Structures are given as C-alpha cells and as structure tokens.
Amino acid sequence: MTVDYGTLAKTILSLAEGETDAVALMATLACEIHHADDRFDWTGFYRVTAPGMLKIGPYQGGHGCLSIPFTRGVCGAAARSRTVQLVDDVEAFEGHIACASSTRSELVLPVFNAVGDVIAVLDIDSDKPAAFTQDDANALEAILFEVFAKQDSAELAAT
C-alpha cells in the first residue's frame, strides 16, 4: 500500500481540529502516517526538550533511541540545519545512529511552531533502501505546517 497524501492530510486535519496539545497531535500524526504506507517501518517524533537535545516522543514501531543530540545522526542534522534530511542509504550517512538495525533509509523533517522554532523532528524509517522521495518530503512538510506552524504559538502547548 502506498500513501495517498490528499486523503492522509484530510484525515489528519480532521482528527487534529481544535487540538492544541503538541504531544497529542504528534501521537495522532505518528499513528496515521505510519499506517498509511507499507514503506514506513518506524514513524515518530523526537521532541526538542532542551537546547540542542531531542528526546523520543510519540511513535509507532519498535523501540527508538531515547535521546539524540543535535550534533548526531539524521534527526540531529534535521533539527540543527532546520532542513529535511532525505537519506537513501543510512550506512552512507556520516554519524548515523543505528536505533534499529533494520533501518536502510530515512526521511526526517523538522517540525516548526508558528514563530518558526523547531519543536521536534518527524522521523520515518524504512527497511528498504531509497524508500522515500522528494514528493514524500513535500507532502509531509505541508501536513506538518498545517498542524503545527499555523497554530498560534500561545495555543500550542508543547510539553
């Protein structure tokens, strides 16, 4: 099964309507995104909990790393650079953190609030090499923007 991003976006926006708790929103997105496509082996959020530090948030799949500094791994690179990381081969990514030995490719997107702060990263892993495309990144960026960045930062309660 391959994701239909139009349907996924409508479903997520409907479920997220009126919700201001960031963790509840992340849990909903992780579940909906994970079950939308067979390529998605691990789907979840790492939340910014201190300057330069990510901690695991809501996810679907096997265990993830508990803490990731901005200086390490694909997730750290996305948070540090504030840019999408589309990695076809995790073994070729210098500094990759192997949270799961089955991961072959990875897509990590920074999550911004309404004032442009990185509040988390969305990490999607696949057990297939080169599983993700720029179209995946673009569609997921749009969903993250609608759910997190369009909300008034005073309303979005990140914990």
mmCIF file of C-alpha atoms in Angstrom:
data_model
loop_
_atom_site.group_PDB
_atom_site.id
_atom_site.type_symbol
_atom_site.label_atom_id
_atom_site.label_comp_id
_atom_site.label_asym_id
_atom_site.label_seq_id
_atom_site.Cartn_x
_atom_site.Cartn_y
_atom_site.Cartn_z
ATOM 1 C CA MET A 1 0.000 0.000 0.000
ATOM 2 C CA THR A 2 1.293 3.444 -0.965
ATOM 3 C CA VAL A 3 0.124 6.560 0.830
ATOM 4 C CA ASP A 4 -2.483 8.857 -0.700
ATOM 5 C CA TYR A 5 -1.297 12.155 0.738
ATOM 6 C CA GLY A 6 -4.511 14.010 -0.111
ATOM 7 C CA THR A 7 -6.584 11.561 1.907
ATOM 8 C CA LEU A 8 -3.978 11.410 4.672
ATOM 9 C CA ALA A 9 -3.916 15.198 5.007
ATOM 10 C CA LYS A 10 -7.723 15.407 5.191
ATOM 11 C CA THR A 11 -7.845 12.654 7.820
ATOM 12 C CA ILE A 12 -5.119 14.218 9.962
ATOM 13 C CA LEU A 13 -6.577 17.734 9.742
ATOM 14 C CA SER A 14 -9.992 16.390 10.714
ATOM 15 C CA LEU A 15 -8.584 14.492 13.702
ATOM 16 C CA ALA A 16 -6.385 17.415 14.771
ATOM 17 C CA GLU A 17 -9.066 20.085 14.534
ATOM 18 C CA GLY A 18 -9.220 22.070 17.768
ATOM 19 C CA GLU A 19 -6.394 20.155 19.468
ATOM 20 C CA THR A 20 -3.618 22.312 20.946
ATOM 21 C CA ASP A 21 -1.577 19.750 22.868
ATOM 22 C CA ALA A 22 1.588 19.073 20.866
ATOM 23 C CA VAL A 23 2.087 15.541 22.225
ATOM 24 C CA ALA A 24 -1.494 14.553 21.402
ATOM 25 C CA LEU A 25 -1.029 15.926 17.894
ATOM 26 C CA MET A 26 2.282 14.072 17.475
ATOM 27 C CA ALA A 27 0.695 10.810 18.642
ATOM 28 C CA THR A 28 -2.130 11.197 16.138
ATOM 29 C CA LEU A 29 0.204 12.027 13.263
ATOM 30 C CA ALA A 30 2.607 9.185 14.085
ATOM 31 C CA CYS A 31 -0.240 6.669 14.026
ATOM 32 C CA GLU A 32 -1.917 7.943 10.875
ATOM 33 C CA ILE A 33 1.308 8.352 8.887
ATOM 34 C CA HIS A 34 2.752 5.010 9.997
ATOM 35 C CA HIS A 35 -0.306 3.029 8.909
ATOM 36 C CA ALA A 36 -0.672 4.876 5.588
ATOM 37 C CA ASP A 37 2.213 3.229 3.729
ATOM 38 C CA ASP A 38 3.981 -0.138 3.812
ATOM 39 C CA ARG A 39 7.348 1.570 3.361
ATOM 40 C CA PHE A 40 7.090 3.175 6.802
ATOM 41 C CA ASP A 41 8.790 0.778 9.231
ATOM 42 C CA TRP A 42 9.184 3.255 12.124
ATOM 43 C CA THR A 43 7.368 6.574 12.375
ATOM 44 C CA GLY A 44 7.679 9.012 15.217
ATOM 45 C CA PHE A 45 8.690 12.283 16.722
ATOM 46 C CA TYR A 46 11.730 13.377 18.638
ATOM 47 C CA ARG A 47 10.841 16.468 20.685
ATOM 48 C CA VAL A 48 13.173 19.359 21.478
ATOM 49 C CA THR A 49 13.354 19.214 25.281
ATOM 50 C CA ALA A 50 16.434 21.370 25.898
ATOM 51 C CA PRO A 51 18.762 23.430 23.734
ATOM 52 C CA GLY A 52 20.465 21.050 21.324
ATOM 53 C CA MET A 53 18.671 17.921 22.618
ATOM 54 C CA LEU A 54 15.940 15.696 21.188
ATOM 55 C CA LYS A 55 14.009 13.164 23.302
ATOM 56 C CA ILE A 56 11.754 10.467 21.967
ATOM 57 C CA GLY A 57 8.116 11.385 21.628
ATOM 58 C CA PRO A 58 5.087 9.514 20.307
ATOM 59 C CA TYR A 59 5.947 6.826 17.764
ATOM 60 C CA GLN A 60 4.827 3.649 16.004
ATOM 61 C CA GLY A 61 7.166 0.700 15.509
ATOM 62 C CA GLY A 62 9.943 -0.863 17.562
ATOM 63 C CA HIS A 63 11.926 0.926 20.244
ATOM 64 C CA GLY A 64 13.676 4.142 19.253
ATOM 65 C CA CYS A 65 16.664 5.930 20.723
ATOM 66 C CA LEU A 66 15.704 7.809 23.878
ATOM 67 C CA SER A 67 17.887 10.900 23.395
ATOM 68 C CA ILE A 68 19.595 12.358 20.339
ATOM 69 C CA PRO A 69 21.774 15.461 20.482
ATOM 70 C CA PHE A 70 21.523 17.906 17.578
ATOM 71 C CA THR A 71 25.161 17.023 16.815
ATOM 72 C CA ARG A 72 24.449 13.369 15.970
ATOM 73 C CA GLY A 73 22.542 11.357 13.422
ATOM 74 C CA VAL A 74 19.980 12.167 10.784
ATOM 75 C CA CYS A 75 17.488 13.504 13.330
ATOM 76 C CA GLY A 76 20.114 15.774 14.859
ATOM 77 C CA ALA A 77 21.065 17.042 11.400
ATOM 78 C CA ALA A 78 17.428 17.914 10.611
ATOM 79 C CA ALA A 79 16.998 19.775 13.897
ATOM 80 C CA ARG A 80 20.369 21.548 13.654
ATOM 81 C CA SER A 81 20.084 22.576 9.986
ATOM 82 C CA ARG A 82 16.301 23.158 10.086
ATOM 83 C CA THR A 83 16.088 21.263 6.777
ATOM 84 C CA VAL A 84 14.603 17.994 5.566
ATOM 85 C CA GLN A 85 17.017 15.069 5.532
ATOM 86 C CA LEU A 86 16.245 12.538 2.779
ATOM 87 C CA VAL A 87 18.684 9.652 3.193
ATOM 88 C CA ASP A 88 18.632 6.824 0.631
ATOM 89 C CA ASP A 89 21.274 4.748 2.462
ATOM 90 C CA VAL A 90 21.732 5.284 6.195
ATOM 91 C CA GLU A 91 25.062 3.435 6.126
ATOM 92 C CA ALA A 92 26.438 6.173 3.871
ATOM 93 C CA PHE A 93 25.298 8.971 6.223
ATOM 94 C CA GLU A 94 28.236 10.052 8.353
ATOM 95 C CA GLY A 95 27.280 9.905 12.017
ATOM 96 C CA HIS A 96 24.131 7.840 11.512
ATOM 97 C CA ILE A 97 22.768 6.473 14.789
ATOM 98 C CA ALA A 98 21.510 2.903 14.397
ATOM 99 C CA CYS A 99 18.476 2.954 16.677
ATOM 100 C CA ALA A 100 17.174 -0.057 14.715
ATOM 101 C CA SER A 101 19.409 -2.414 12.773
ATOM 102 C CA SER A 102 16.682 -2.940 10.157
ATOM 103 C CA THR A 103 16.690 0.718 9.002
ATOM 104 C CA ARG A 104 18.001 1.172 5.451
ATOM 105 C CA SER A 105 16.677 4.635 4.526
ATOM 106 C CA GLU A 106 15.295 7.575 6.433
ATOM 107 C CA LEU A 107 13.250 10.732 5.996
ATOM 108 C CA VAL A 108 13.446 13.331 8.771
ATOM 109 C CA LEU A 109 11.552 16.621 8.739
ATOM 110 C CA PRO A 110 11.901 19.495 11.190
ATOM 111 C CA VAL A 111 8.642 20.499 12.889
ATOM 112 C CA PHE A 112 8.157 24.245 13.343
ATOM 113 C CA ASN A 113 5.742 26.153 15.543
ATOM 114 C CA ALA A 114 4.018 29.375 14.454
ATOM 115 C CA VAL A 115 7.023 31.563 15.347
ATOM 116 C CA GLY A 116 9.476 29.361 13.439
ATOM 117 C CA ASP A 117 11.061 27.494 16.339
ATOM 118 C CA VAL A 118 11.958 23.843 15.787
ATOM 119 C CA ILE A 119 9.860 21.996 18.366
ATOM 120 C CA ALA A 120 10.520 18.456 17.104
ATOM 121 C CA VAL A 121 11.510 16.329 14.151
ATOM 122 C CA LEU A 122 9.355 13.749 12.398
ATOM 123 C CA ASP A 123 11.454 10.655 11.733
ATOM 124 C CA ILE A 124 10.308 7.988 9.271
ATOM 125 C CA ASP A 125 12.480 4.921 8.773
ATOM 126 C CA SER A 126 12.198 2.191 6.161
ATOM 127 C CA ASP A 127 13.693 -1.275 5.986
ATOM 128 C CA LYS A 128 14.032 -0.702 2.224
ATOM 129 C CA PRO A 129 16.865 1.324 0.658
ATOM 130 C CA ALA A 130 15.931 4.578 -1.121
ATOM 131 C CA ALA A 131 12.329 4.225 0.048
ATOM 132 C CA PHE A 132 11.497 7.932 0.161
ATOM 133 C CA THR A 133 11.126 10.629 -2.475
ATOM 134 C CA GLN A 134 11.048 14.405 -2.537
ATOM 135 C CA ASP A 135 7.286 14.091 -3.109
ATOM 136 C CA ASP A 136 7.021 12.332 0.278
ATOM 137 C CA ALA A 137 9.008 15.119 1.896
ATOM 138 C CA ASN A 138 6.934 17.869 0.284
ATOM 139 C CA ALA A 139 3.594 16.305 1.233
ATOM 140 C CA LEU A 140 4.643 15.642 4.817
ATOM 141 C CA GLU A 141 6.082 19.165 5.179
ATOM 142 C CA ALA A 142 2.707 20.568 4.128
ATOM 143 C CA ILE A 143 0.871 18.415 6.684
ATOM 144 C CA LEU A 144 3.280 19.406 9.479
ATOM 145 C CA PHE A 145 2.861 23.076 8.570
ATOM 146 C CA GLU A 146 -0.943 22.838 8.706
ATOM 147 C CA VAL A 147 -0.947 21.036 12.049
ATOM 148 C CA PHE A 148 1.856 22.800 13.930
ATOM 149 C CA ALA A 149 3.037 26.024 12.277
ATOM 150 C CA LYS A 150 -0.365 27.519 11.502
ATOM 151 C CA GLN A 151 -1.451 27.414 15.141
ATOM 152 C CA ASP A 152 -0.913 30.395 17.377
ATOM 153 C CA SER A 153 2.198 29.566 19.394
ATOM 154 C CA ALA A 154 0.383 30.548 22.588
ATOM 155 C CA GLU A 155 -2.235 27.883 21.844
ATOM 156 C CA LEU A 156 0.199 25.068 21.007
ATOM 157 C CA ALA A 157 1.151 23.549 24.338
ATOM 158 C CA ALA A 158 4.450 21.730 23.809
ATOM 159 C CA THR A 159 5.462 19.597 26.770
#
